[in-house]
Every structure is written in structure tokens, then in C-alpha cells.
């Protein structure tokens, strides 16, 4: 389905929980988030029903995210149900990777195609520090398992942070030399309760281009992707740069987000939300409502200077 600006909206990102087993400093307050009442969170059947409505309206690309999607109870059932929707041609998940060793095989057999895994450092002490006690070995083992069962090509999401991982850019880029892996450097976004932390620790993605010689920009394959891609000469994988704030890819935006508590965010960089949970629970036909939401998707980012996204990233999913 096309919106009123002629963009084909075919990508739904679903946050299945705002809970997480890590506490990344840029994403989650140290004490965690205020727990939302269980009833406020969409049930798996409700997520499935909303997903089917979107798919019937032309969505063929779905990403499961969170919080950490793998901590959601019975997540495999949802993956299995969405995996059965034949009109979905690309079915992916963004995860911190810590639980993949246990889940990768079942995710693959349930119908998931591929994974984005978030990893901001390759140093175990730094990893424990930024995630407030995560274990790097869990993620590395998870990545190996994901590759083994065929959940690739893997995309690694690396959030760049001042005085934290600038010195590791080269190591991350070198991962693309011999392997078909995409390493994507993401600029910190000031968002939710941690907006000031992000503003204080921000560094631009240009740092990557300044630090690494020889990166060659590749042809854009997917114009709706927020990433600009580069390659090392002879490299098998790609290096992506994602500038969520400065780079406006609005004219090619194809995405819509569903939050864990049943709100639609038609644009990440806007605080506008539309409640789907209430009409769904009232037994109303949500297809028409979803069609209207798509049609009315905003033309572009509409936050004024000095305004920030109110919701925490855990509720939106990236
Ligand atoms: N827990 C999963 C994970 O970490 O991959 C999925 C949810 S997480 C919110 C999705 C992505 O958002 C991750 O790649 C994370 O690094 C990124 N993210 C979180 N907070 C961010 C921020 N303030 N700025 C930029 N990226 C952020
Ligand atoms: Fe959890 Fe992902 Fe946020 Fe880290 S970035 S706290 S893993 S939701």
C-alpha cells in the first residue's frame, strides 16, 4: 500500500517487549524501566492479528525487536506464526545476541530469515561495562550458532560512542575482510530518558571514514535503507554508516513501527502515536484504521529543534 506521498509502505517493525536482560548505558536506565502493567502489553495473538492486517495491506518485510525480543515468553510461537505468512519475503530480528546459543536453531526452523546483532565492543571488560554486566562470550557464541544454522548474512550493529569504542573501529571493519558480514556503525540518538547521555557521548560516523583508509562506497541496492554502505578493497562484507538524525532518508521511508503496548509510530522522529490496542480489544475492524495510518504517514521528521523522542528506545525497538 502507498501513503499519500506515493511511498510504498512495506516494512513493519514490531517491538515485542520493552524488557531486556541487559542495561546498555545509552538505552536503559540503570535500574531498568518502569514496568508496564502486563495487561497493557499486546498478547502474542494480538501481535499476530495486527501483523496479518499489515501483511494483507502489502507489508512483506517484518522485523522483530524490543527490548530484547528473546526474553519475551513464547517468542518462538510468534516467530512460527509469522513465519507461516507466505506473503512475507523478509523476516528478521534485532537482538543483543546473548540468548542466541539457545534459540538460533529454533528461530531458523520457525521461519526467521536473518539477524541483526548488536555489539558495541570486542573487549569483554568494556562489554560488561557498557551493558552493565553482560558477558561478551554469550554474544560471540550466539553469533557462531546463528551462522551455523544459516541465520545470515549477519548484520552487526555497533553504536559509536566517544572515548568508548573509537579505538575499535578498525577491528570491527576488519571483520568484513574475510566474511560476508555487514558491520554497521550507528550514531547515538538522543532519545527517551537517556537523551542527555547520548548527547554527551555522541560522535559522528564520519570518524569511521576518517580513520579507515580505502573504504569505497558501494552502489545503493536498497534505497529505503538508512545505511550508506562501503567496502574494503577485496572485502567480502560491507561497512554501513547509519546517521539516524542527520541523514534524512524520509523520501524513501517504507517503515512503520508497532510498540509493545500496541501503539503505531508512523515515524521514528515524531512523538505522534496511534493506539491500535484499544480498537482491537473492542473487536473493531482494524484494517481500515491501519489503512488510514499508512495513508497519513508524515512526510518527514517533524521534531522541532530541541525536541526529542519521548519514548525509550526499548519501547520502540530501534
Ligand atoms: N535488544 C535488541 C538489541 O540490542 O539489538 C533489540 C532492541 S535495541 C533497542 C535495537 C537497536 O537500537 C540496537 O542496535 C541498539 O544498539 C540501538 N539503540 C538503542 N539505543 C540507541 C540510541 N540511543 N542511539 C542509537 N541506537 C540505539
Ligand atoms: Fe537491551 Fe538492546 Fe537496549 Fe541494550 S540496546 S539495553 S540490549 S534493548
PDB file of N, CA and C in Angstrom, residues 109-184:
ATOM      1  N   UNK A 109      14.293 -22.745  12.308  1.00  0.00           N
ATOM      2  CA  UNK A 109      13.255 -23.684  11.850  1.00  0.00           C
ATOM      3  C   UNK A 109      11.853 -23.088  11.963  1.00  0.00           C
ATOM      4  N   UNK A 110      11.690 -22.064  12.797  1.00  0.00           N
ATOM      5  CA  UNK A 110      10.370 -21.421  12.881  1.00  0.00           C
ATOM      6  C   UNK A 110      10.116 -20.481  11.697  1.00  0.00           C
ATOM      7  N   UNK A 111      11.166 -20.210  10.895  1.00  0.00           N
ATOM      8  CA  UNK A 111      10.913 -19.419   9.687  1.00  0.00           C
ATOM      9  C   UNK A 111      11.606 -18.067   9.640  1.00  0.00           C
ATOM     10  N   UNK A 112      12.393 -17.745  10.692  1.00  0.00           N
ATOM     11  CA  UNK A 112      13.127 -16.471  10.642  1.00  0.00           C
ATOM     12  C   UNK A 112      14.221 -16.565   9.579  1.00  0.00           C
ATOM     13  N   UNK A 113      14.436 -15.465   8.832  1.00  0.00           N
ATOM     14  CA  UNK A 113      15.454 -15.499   7.774  1.00  0.00           C
ATOM     15  C   UNK A 113      16.826 -15.042   8.240  1.00  0.00           C
ATOM     16  N   UNK A 114      16.857 -13.951   9.012  1.00  0.00           N
ATOM     17  CA  UNK A 114      18.184 -13.397   9.309  1.00  0.00           C
ATOM     18  C   UNK A 114      18.155 -12.530  10.560  1.00  0.00           C
ATOM     19  N   UNK A 115      19.365 -12.153  10.990  1.00  0.00           N
ATOM     20  CA  UNK A 115      19.501 -11.458  12.270  1.00  0.00           C
ATOM     21  C   UNK A 115      20.369 -10.218  12.163  1.00  0.00           C
ATOM     22  N   UNK A 116      19.998  -9.176  12.895  1.00  0.00           N
ATOM     23  CA  UNK A 116      20.918  -8.082  13.200  1.00  0.00           C
ATOM     24  C   UNK A 116      21.298  -8.259  14.669  1.00  0.00           C
ATOM     25  N   UNK A 117      22.595  -8.229  14.937  1.00  0.00           N
ATOM     26  CA  UNK A 117      23.040  -8.439  16.316  1.00  0.00           C
ATOM     27  C   UNK A 117      23.785  -7.198  16.784  1.00  0.00           C
ATOM     28  N   UNK A 118      23.447  -6.737  17.979  1.00  0.00           N
ATOM     29  CA  UNK A 118      24.047  -5.502  18.471  1.00  0.00           C
ATOM     30  C   UNK A 118      25.272  -5.818  19.317  1.00  0.00           C
ATOM     31  N   UNK A 119      26.384  -5.208  18.965  1.00  0.00           N
ATOM     32  CA  UNK A 119      27.634  -5.473  19.685  1.00  0.00           C
ATOM     33  C   UNK A 119      28.528  -4.247  19.539  1.00  0.00           C
ATOM     34  N   UNK A 120      28.787  -3.571  20.657  1.00  0.00           N
ATOM     35  CA  UNK A 120      29.472  -2.279  20.577  1.00  0.00           C
ATOM     36  C   UNK A 120      30.966  -2.354  20.874  1.00  0.00           C
ATOM     37  N   UNK A 121      31.422  -3.503  21.345  1.00  0.00           N
ATOM     38  CA  UNK A 121      32.850  -3.649  21.640  1.00  0.00           C
ATOM     39  C   UNK A 121      33.229  -5.121  21.531  1.00  0.00           C
ATOM     40  N   UNK A 122      34.515  -5.361  21.243  1.00  0.00           N
ATOM     41  CA  UNK A 122      35.002  -6.738  21.178  1.00  0.00           C
ATOM     42  C   UNK A 122      35.858  -7.053  22.401  1.00  0.00           C
ATOM     43  N   UNK A 123      35.794  -6.160  23.392  1.00  0.00           N
ATOM     44  CA  UNK A 123      36.588  -6.327  24.613  1.00  0.00           C
ATOM     45  C   UNK A 123      35.644  -6.711  25.758  1.00  0.00           C
ATOM     46  N   UNK A 124      35.975  -7.818  26.429  1.00  0.00           N
ATOM     47  CA  UNK A 124      34.996  -8.339  27.394  1.00  0.00           C
ATOM     48  C   UNK A 124      34.754  -7.396  28.586  1.00  0.00           C
ATOM     49  N   UNK A 125      35.798  -6.683  28.997  1.00  0.00           N
ATOM     50  CA  UNK A 125      35.587  -5.775  30.137  1.00  0.00           C
ATOM     51  C   UNK A 125      34.744  -4.567  29.731  1.00  0.00           C
ATOM     52  N   UNK A 126      35.025  -4.073  28.532  1.00  0.00           N
ATOM     53  CA  UNK A 126      34.233  -2.940  28.048  1.00  0.00           C
ATOM     54  C   UNK A 126      32.786  -3.357  27.807  1.00  0.00           C
ATOM     55  N   UNK A 127      32.632  -4.592  27.329  1.00  0.00           N
ATOM     56  CA  UNK A 127      31.259  -5.083  27.083  1.00  0.00           C
ATOM     57  C   UNK A 127      30.481  -5.126  28.412  1.00  0.00           C
ATOM     58  N   UNK A 128      31.150  -5.648  29.450  1.00  0.00           N
ATOM     59  CA  UNK A 128      30.477  -5.734  30.753  1.00  0.00           C
ATOM     60  C   UNK A 128      30.122  -4.329  31.250  1.00  0.00           C
ATOM     61  N   UNK A 129      30.987  -3.367  30.925  1.00  0.00           N
ATOM     62  CA  UNK A 129      30.767  -2.007  31.411  1.00  0.00           C
ATOM     63  C   UNK A 129      29.585  -1.341  30.671  1.00  0.00           C
ATOM     64  N   UNK A 130      29.578  -1.438  29.352  1.00  0.00           N
ATOM     65  CA  UNK A 130      28.550  -0.703  28.602  1.00  0.00           C
ATOM     66  C   UNK A 130      27.169  -1.349  28.761  1.00  0.00           C
ATOM     67  N   UNK A 131      27.167  -2.679  28.947  1.00  0.00           N
ATOM     68  CA  UNK A 131      25.867  -3.362  29.089  1.00  0.00           C
ATOM     69  C   UNK A 131      25.478  -3.532  30.558  1.00  0.00           C
ATOM     70  N   UNK A 132      26.328  -3.046  31.433  1.00  0.00           N
ATOM     71  CA  UNK A 132      26.177  -3.223  32.880  1.00  0.00           C
ATOM     72  C   UNK A 132      26.021  -4.709  33.224  1.00  0.00           C
ATOM     73  N   UNK A 133      27.067  -5.428  32.876  1.00  0.00           N
ATOM     74  CA  UNK A 133      27.250  -6.825  33.297  1.00  0.00           C
ATOM     75  C   UNK A 133      26.922  -7.919  32.304  1.00  0.00           C
ATOM     76  N   UNK A 134      26.794  -7.567  31.029  1.00  0.00           N
ATOM     77  CA  UNK A 134      26.628  -8.619  30.015  1.00  0.00           C
ATOM     78  C   UNK A 134      27.940  -9.361  29.815  1.00  0.00           C
ATOM     79  N   UNK A 135      27.841 -10.593  29.269  1.00  0.00           N
ATOM     80  CA  UNK A 135      29.056 -11.383  29.003  1.00  0.00           C
ATOM     81  C   UNK A 135      29.301 -11.462  27.512  1.00  0.00           C
ATOM     82  N   UNK A 136      30.451 -10.926  27.094  1.00  0.00           N
ATOM     83  CA  UNK A 136      30.779 -10.917  25.667  1.00  0.00           C
ATOM     84  C   UNK A 136      30.740 -12.327  25.078  1.00  0.00           C
ATOM     85  N   UNK A 137      31.217 -13.309  25.861  1.00  0.00           N
ATOM     86  CA  UNK A 137      31.285 -14.682  25.325  1.00  0.00           C
ATOM     87  C   UNK A 137      29.884 -15.180  24.936  1.00  0.00           C
ATOM     88  N   UNK A 138      28.847 -14.744  25.640  1.00  0.00           N
ATOM     89  CA  UNK A 138      27.483 -15.179  25.278  1.00  0.00           C
ATOM     90  C   UNK A 138      27.140 -14.713  23.865  1.00  0.00           C
ATOM     91  N   UNK A 139      27.500 -13.467  23.562  1.00  0.00           N
ATOM     92  CA  UNK A 139      27.160 -12.927  22.232  1.00  0.00           C
ATOM     93  C   UNK A 139      27.998 -13.622  21.160  1.00  0.00           C
ATOM     94  N   UNK A 140      29.294 -13.779  21.435  1.00  0.00           N
ATOM     95  CA  UNK A 140      30.161 -14.388  20.419  1.00  0.00           C
ATOM     96  C   UNK A 140      29.716 -15.825  20.121  1.00  0.00           C
ATOM     97  N   UNK A 141      29.365 -16.538  21.169  1.00  0.00           N
ATOM     98  CA  UNK A 141      28.875 -17.910  20.944  1.00  0.00           C
ATOM     99  C   UNK A 141      27.539 -17.878  20.199  1.00  0.00           C
ATOM    100  N   UNK A 142      26.727 -16.882  20.527  1.00  0.00           N
ATOM    101  CA  UNK A 142      25.428 -16.732  19.845  1.00  0.00           C
ATOM    102  C   UNK A 142      25.612 -16.450  18.365  1.00  0.00           C
ATOM    103  N   UNK A 143      26.594 -15.609  18.044  1.00  0.00           N
ATOM    104  CA  UNK A 143      26.845 -15.278  16.634  1.00  0.00           C
ATOM    105  C   UNK A 143      27.279 -16.536  15.881  1.00  0.00           C
ATOM    106  N   UNK A 144      28.177 -17.305  16.511  1.00  0.00           N
ATOM    107  CA  UNK A 144      28.640 -18.545  15.858  1.00  0.00           C
ATOM    108  C   UNK A 144      27.473 -19.491  15.590  1.00  0.00           C
ATOM    109  N   UNK A 145      26.618 -19.616  16.576  1.00  0.00           N
ATOM    110  CA  UNK A 145      25.467 -20.517  16.429  1.00  0.00           C
ATOM    111  C   UNK A 145      24.546 -20.025  15.312  1.00  0.00           C
ATOM    112  N   UNK A 146      24.339 -18.721  15.255  1.00  0.00           N
ATOM    113  CA  UNK A 146      23.456 -18.149  14.229  1.00  0.00           C
ATOM    114  C   UNK A 146      24.017 -18.427  12.838  1.00  0.00           C
ATOM    115  N   UNK A 147      25.334 -18.284  12.706  1.00  0.00           N
ATOM    116  CA  UNK A 147      25.959 -18.551  11.404  1.00  0.00           C
ATOM    117  C   UNK A 147      25.798 -20.029  11.066  1.00  0.00           C
ATOM    118  N   UNK A 148      26.035 -20.864  12.074  1.00  0.00           N
ATOM    119  CA  UNK A 148      25.989 -22.311  11.849  1.00  0.00           C
ATOM    120  C   UNK A 148      24.614 -22.764  11.332  1.00  0.00           C
ATOM    121  N   UNK A 149      23.557 -22.177  11.889  1.00  0.00           N
ATOM    122  CA  UNK A 149      22.224 -22.648  11.486  1.00  0.00           C
ATOM    123  C   UNK A 149      21.695 -21.904  10.258  1.00  0.00           C
ATOM    124  N   UNK A 150      22.468 -20.951   9.743  1.00  0.00           N
ATOM    125  CA  UNK A 150      22.071 -20.282   8.496  1.00  0.00           C
ATOM    126  C   UNK A 150      21.205 -19.050   8.673  1.00  0.00           C
ATOM    127  N   UNK A 151      21.355 -18.371   9.810  1.00  0.00           N
ATOM    128  CA  UNK A 151      20.577 -17.128  10.006  1.00  0.00           C
ATOM    129  C   UNK A 151      21.369 -15.920   9.522  1.00  0.00           C
ATOM    130  N   UNK A 152      22.000 -16.055   8.382  1.00  0.00           N
ATOM    131  CA  UNK A 152      22.831 -14.966   7.881  1.00  0.00           C
ATOM    132  C   UNK A 152      22.352 -14.484   6.540  1.00  0.00           C
ATOM    133  N   UNK A 153      23.070 -13.545   5.886  1.00  0.00           N
ATOM    134  CA  UNK A 153      24.248 -12.905   6.425  1.00  0.00           C
ATOM    135  C   UNK A 153      23.902 -12.011   7.619  1.00  0.00           C
ATOM    136  N   UNK A 154      24.775 -12.119   8.633  1.00  0.00           N
ATOM    137  CA  UNK A 154      24.568 -11.369   9.875  1.00  0.00           C
ATOM    138  C   UNK A 154      24.915  -9.902   9.657  1.00  0.00           C
ATOM    139  N   UNK A 155      24.110  -9.036  10.274  1.00  0.00           N
ATOM    140  CA  UNK A 155      24.492  -7.624  10.329  1.00  0.00           C
ATOM    141  C   UNK A 155      24.828  -7.308  11.785  1.00  0.00           C
ATOM    142  N   UNK A 156      25.990  -6.724  11.993  1.00  0.00           N
ATOM    143  CA  UNK A 156      26.358  -6.317  13.365  1.00  0.00           C
ATOM    144  C   UNK A 156      26.052  -4.841  13.512  1.00  0.00           C
ATOM    145  N   UNK A 157      25.319  -4.478  14.537  1.00  0.00           N
ATOM    146  CA  UNK A 157      25.035  -3.063  14.821  1.00  0.00           C
ATOM    147  C   UNK A 157      25.994  -2.575  15.898  1.00  0.00           C
ATOM    148  N   UNK A 158      26.777  -1.570  15.568  1.00  0.00           N
ATOM    149  CA  UNK A 158      27.745  -1.029  16.529  1.00  0.00           C
ATOM    150  C   UNK A 158      27.397   0.438  16.780  1.00  0.00           C
ATOM    151  N   UNK A 159      26.992   0.762  17.989  1.00  0.00           N
ATOM    152  CA  UNK A 159      26.721   2.168  18.309  1.00  0.00           C
ATOM    153  C   UNK A 159      28.057   2.830  18.644  1.00  0.00           C
ATOM    154  N   UNK A 160      28.364   3.902  17.932  1.00  0.00           N
ATOM    155  CA  UNK A 160      29.644   4.591  18.170  1.00  0.00           C
ATOM    156  C   UNK A 160      29.528   5.511  19.374  1.00  0.00           C
ATOM    157  N   UNK A 161      30.525   5.430  20.263  1.00  0.00           N
ATOM    158  CA  UNK A 161      30.494   6.283  21.451  1.00  0.00           C
ATOM    159  C   UNK A 161      31.861   6.889  21.721  1.00  0.00           C
ATOM    160  N   UNK A 162      31.825   8.165  22.038  1.00  0.00           N
ATOM    161  CA  UNK A 162      33.060   8.919  22.290  1.00  0.00           C
ATOM    162  C   UNK A 162      33.850   8.284  23.433  1.00  0.00           C
ATOM    163  N   UNK A 163      35.138   8.173  23.276  1.00  0.00           N
ATOM    164  CA  UNK A 163      36.027   7.618  24.307  1.00  0.00           C
ATOM    165  C   UNK A 163      35.634   6.213  24.744  1.00  0.00           C
ATOM    166  N   UNK A 164      34.832   5.536  23.951  1.00  0.00           N
ATOM    167  CA  UNK A 164      34.489   4.163  24.322  1.00  0.00           C
ATOM    168  C   UNK A 164      34.947   3.159  23.267  1.00  0.00           C
ATOM    169  N   UNK A 165      34.485   3.358  22.025  1.00  0.00           N
ATOM    170  CA  UNK A 165      34.860   2.346  21.021  1.00  0.00           C
ATOM    171  C   UNK A 165      35.473   2.932  19.746  1.00  0.00           C
ATOM    172  N   UNK A 166      35.849   4.218  19.798  1.00  0.00           N
ATOM    173  CA  UNK A 166      36.533   4.791  18.625  1.00  0.00           C
ATOM    174  C   UNK A 166      37.769   3.980  18.260  1.00  0.00           C
ATOM    175  N   UNK A 167      38.466   3.493  19.323  1.00  0.00           N
ATOM    176  CA  UNK A 167      39.713   2.753  19.090  1.00  0.00           C
ATOM    177  C   UNK A 167      39.471   1.344  18.540  1.00  0.00           C
ATOM    178  N   UNK A 168      38.211   0.952  18.417  1.00  0.00           N
ATOM    179  CA  UNK A 168      37.926  -0.401  17.910  1.00  0.00           C
ATOM    180  C   UNK A 168      37.357  -0.394  16.502  1.00  0.00           C
ATOM    181  N   UNK A 169      37.248   0.803  15.920  1.00  0.00           N
ATOM    182  CA  UNK A 169      36.632   0.897  14.593  1.00  0.00           C
ATOM    183  C   UNK A 169      37.340  -0.027  13.608  1.00  0.00           C
ATOM    184  N   UNK A 170      38.675   0.031  13.633  1.00  0.00           N
ATOM    185  CA  UNK A 170      39.437  -0.768  12.670  1.00  0.00           C
ATOM    186  C   UNK A 170      39.178  -2.270  12.878  1.00  0.00           C
ATOM    187  N   UNK A 171      39.157  -2.700  14.138  1.00  0.00           N
ATOM    188  CA  UNK A 171      38.911  -4.126  14.398  1.00  0.00           C
ATOM    189  C   UNK A 171      37.545  -4.551  13.864  1.00  0.00           C
ATOM    190  N   UNK A 172      36.559  -3.686  14.070  1.00  0.00           N
ATOM    191  CA  UNK A 172      35.226  -4.027  13.554  1.00  0.00           C
ATOM    192  C   UNK A 172      35.231  -4.069  12.027  1.00  0.00           C
ATOM    193  N   UNK A 173      35.846  -3.064  11.420  1.00  0.00           N
ATOM    194  CA  UNK A 173      35.873  -3.011   9.951  1.00  0.00           C
ATOM    195  C   UNK A 173      36.575  -4.253   9.397  1.00  0.00           C
ATOM    196  N   UNK A 174      37.635  -4.687  10.083  1.00  0.00           N
ATOM    197  CA  UNK A 174      38.389  -5.840   9.592  1.00  0.00           C
ATOM    198  C   UNK A 174      37.578  -7.138   9.587  1.00  0.00           C
ATOM    199  N   UNK A 175      36.505  -7.165  10.374  1.00  0.00           N
ATOM    200  CA  UNK A 175      35.656  -8.364  10.356  1.00  0.00           C
ATOM    201  C   UNK A 175      35.036  -8.575   8.978  1.00  0.00           C
ATOM    202  N   UNK A 176      34.966  -7.487   8.185  1.00  0.00           N
ATOM    203  CA  UNK A 176      34.308  -7.597   6.870  1.00  0.00           C
ATOM    204  C   UNK A 176      35.276  -8.089   5.786  1.00  0.00           C
ATOM    205  N   UNK A 177      36.542  -8.245   6.169  1.00  0.00           N
ATOM    206  CA  UNK A 177      37.541  -8.632   5.169  1.00  0.00           C
ATOM    207  C   UNK A 177      37.266 -10.022   4.600  1.00  0.00           C
ATOM    208  N   UNK A 178      37.118 -10.975   5.509  1.00  0.00           N
ATOM    209  CA  UNK A 178      37.065 -12.373   5.063  1.00  0.00           C
ATOM    210  C   UNK A 178      35.688 -12.994   5.177  1.00  0.00           C
ATOM    211  N   UNK A 179      34.758 -12.234   5.690  1.00  0.00           N
ATOM    212  CA  UNK A 179      33.448 -12.835   5.931  1.00  0.00           C
ATOM    213  C   UNK A 179      32.344 -11.990   5.348  1.00  0.00           C
ATOM    214  N   UNK A 180      31.294 -12.657   4.906  1.00  0.00           N
ATOM    215  CA  UNK A 180      30.153 -11.924   4.364  1.00  0.00           C
ATOM    216  C   UNK A 180      29.298 -11.410   5.524  1.00  0.00           C
ATOM    217  N   UNK A 181      29.819 -10.391   6.204  1.00  0.00           N
ATOM    218  CA  UNK A 181      29.105  -9.843   7.355  1.00  0.00           C
ATOM    219  C   UNK A 181      29.027  -8.331   7.140  1.00  0.00           C
ATOM    220  N   UNK A 182      27.923  -7.719   7.512  1.00  0.00           N
ATOM    221  CA  UNK A 182      27.825  -6.260   7.430  1.00  0.00           C
ATOM    222  C   UNK A 182      28.040  -5.686   8.823  1.00  0.00           C
ATOM    223  N   UNK A 183      28.995  -4.790   8.942  1.00  0.00           N
ATOM    224  CA  UNK A 183      29.201  -4.102  10.221  1.00  0.00           C
ATOM    225  C   UNK A 183      28.669  -2.692  10.051  1.00  0.00           C
ATOM    226  N   UNK A 184      27.671  -2.336  10.845  1.00  0.00           N
ATOM    227  CA  UNK A 184      27.002  -1.034  10.651  1.00  0.00           C
ATOM    228  C   UNK A 184      27.223  -0.153  11.868  1.00  0.00           C
TER     229      UNK A 184
END
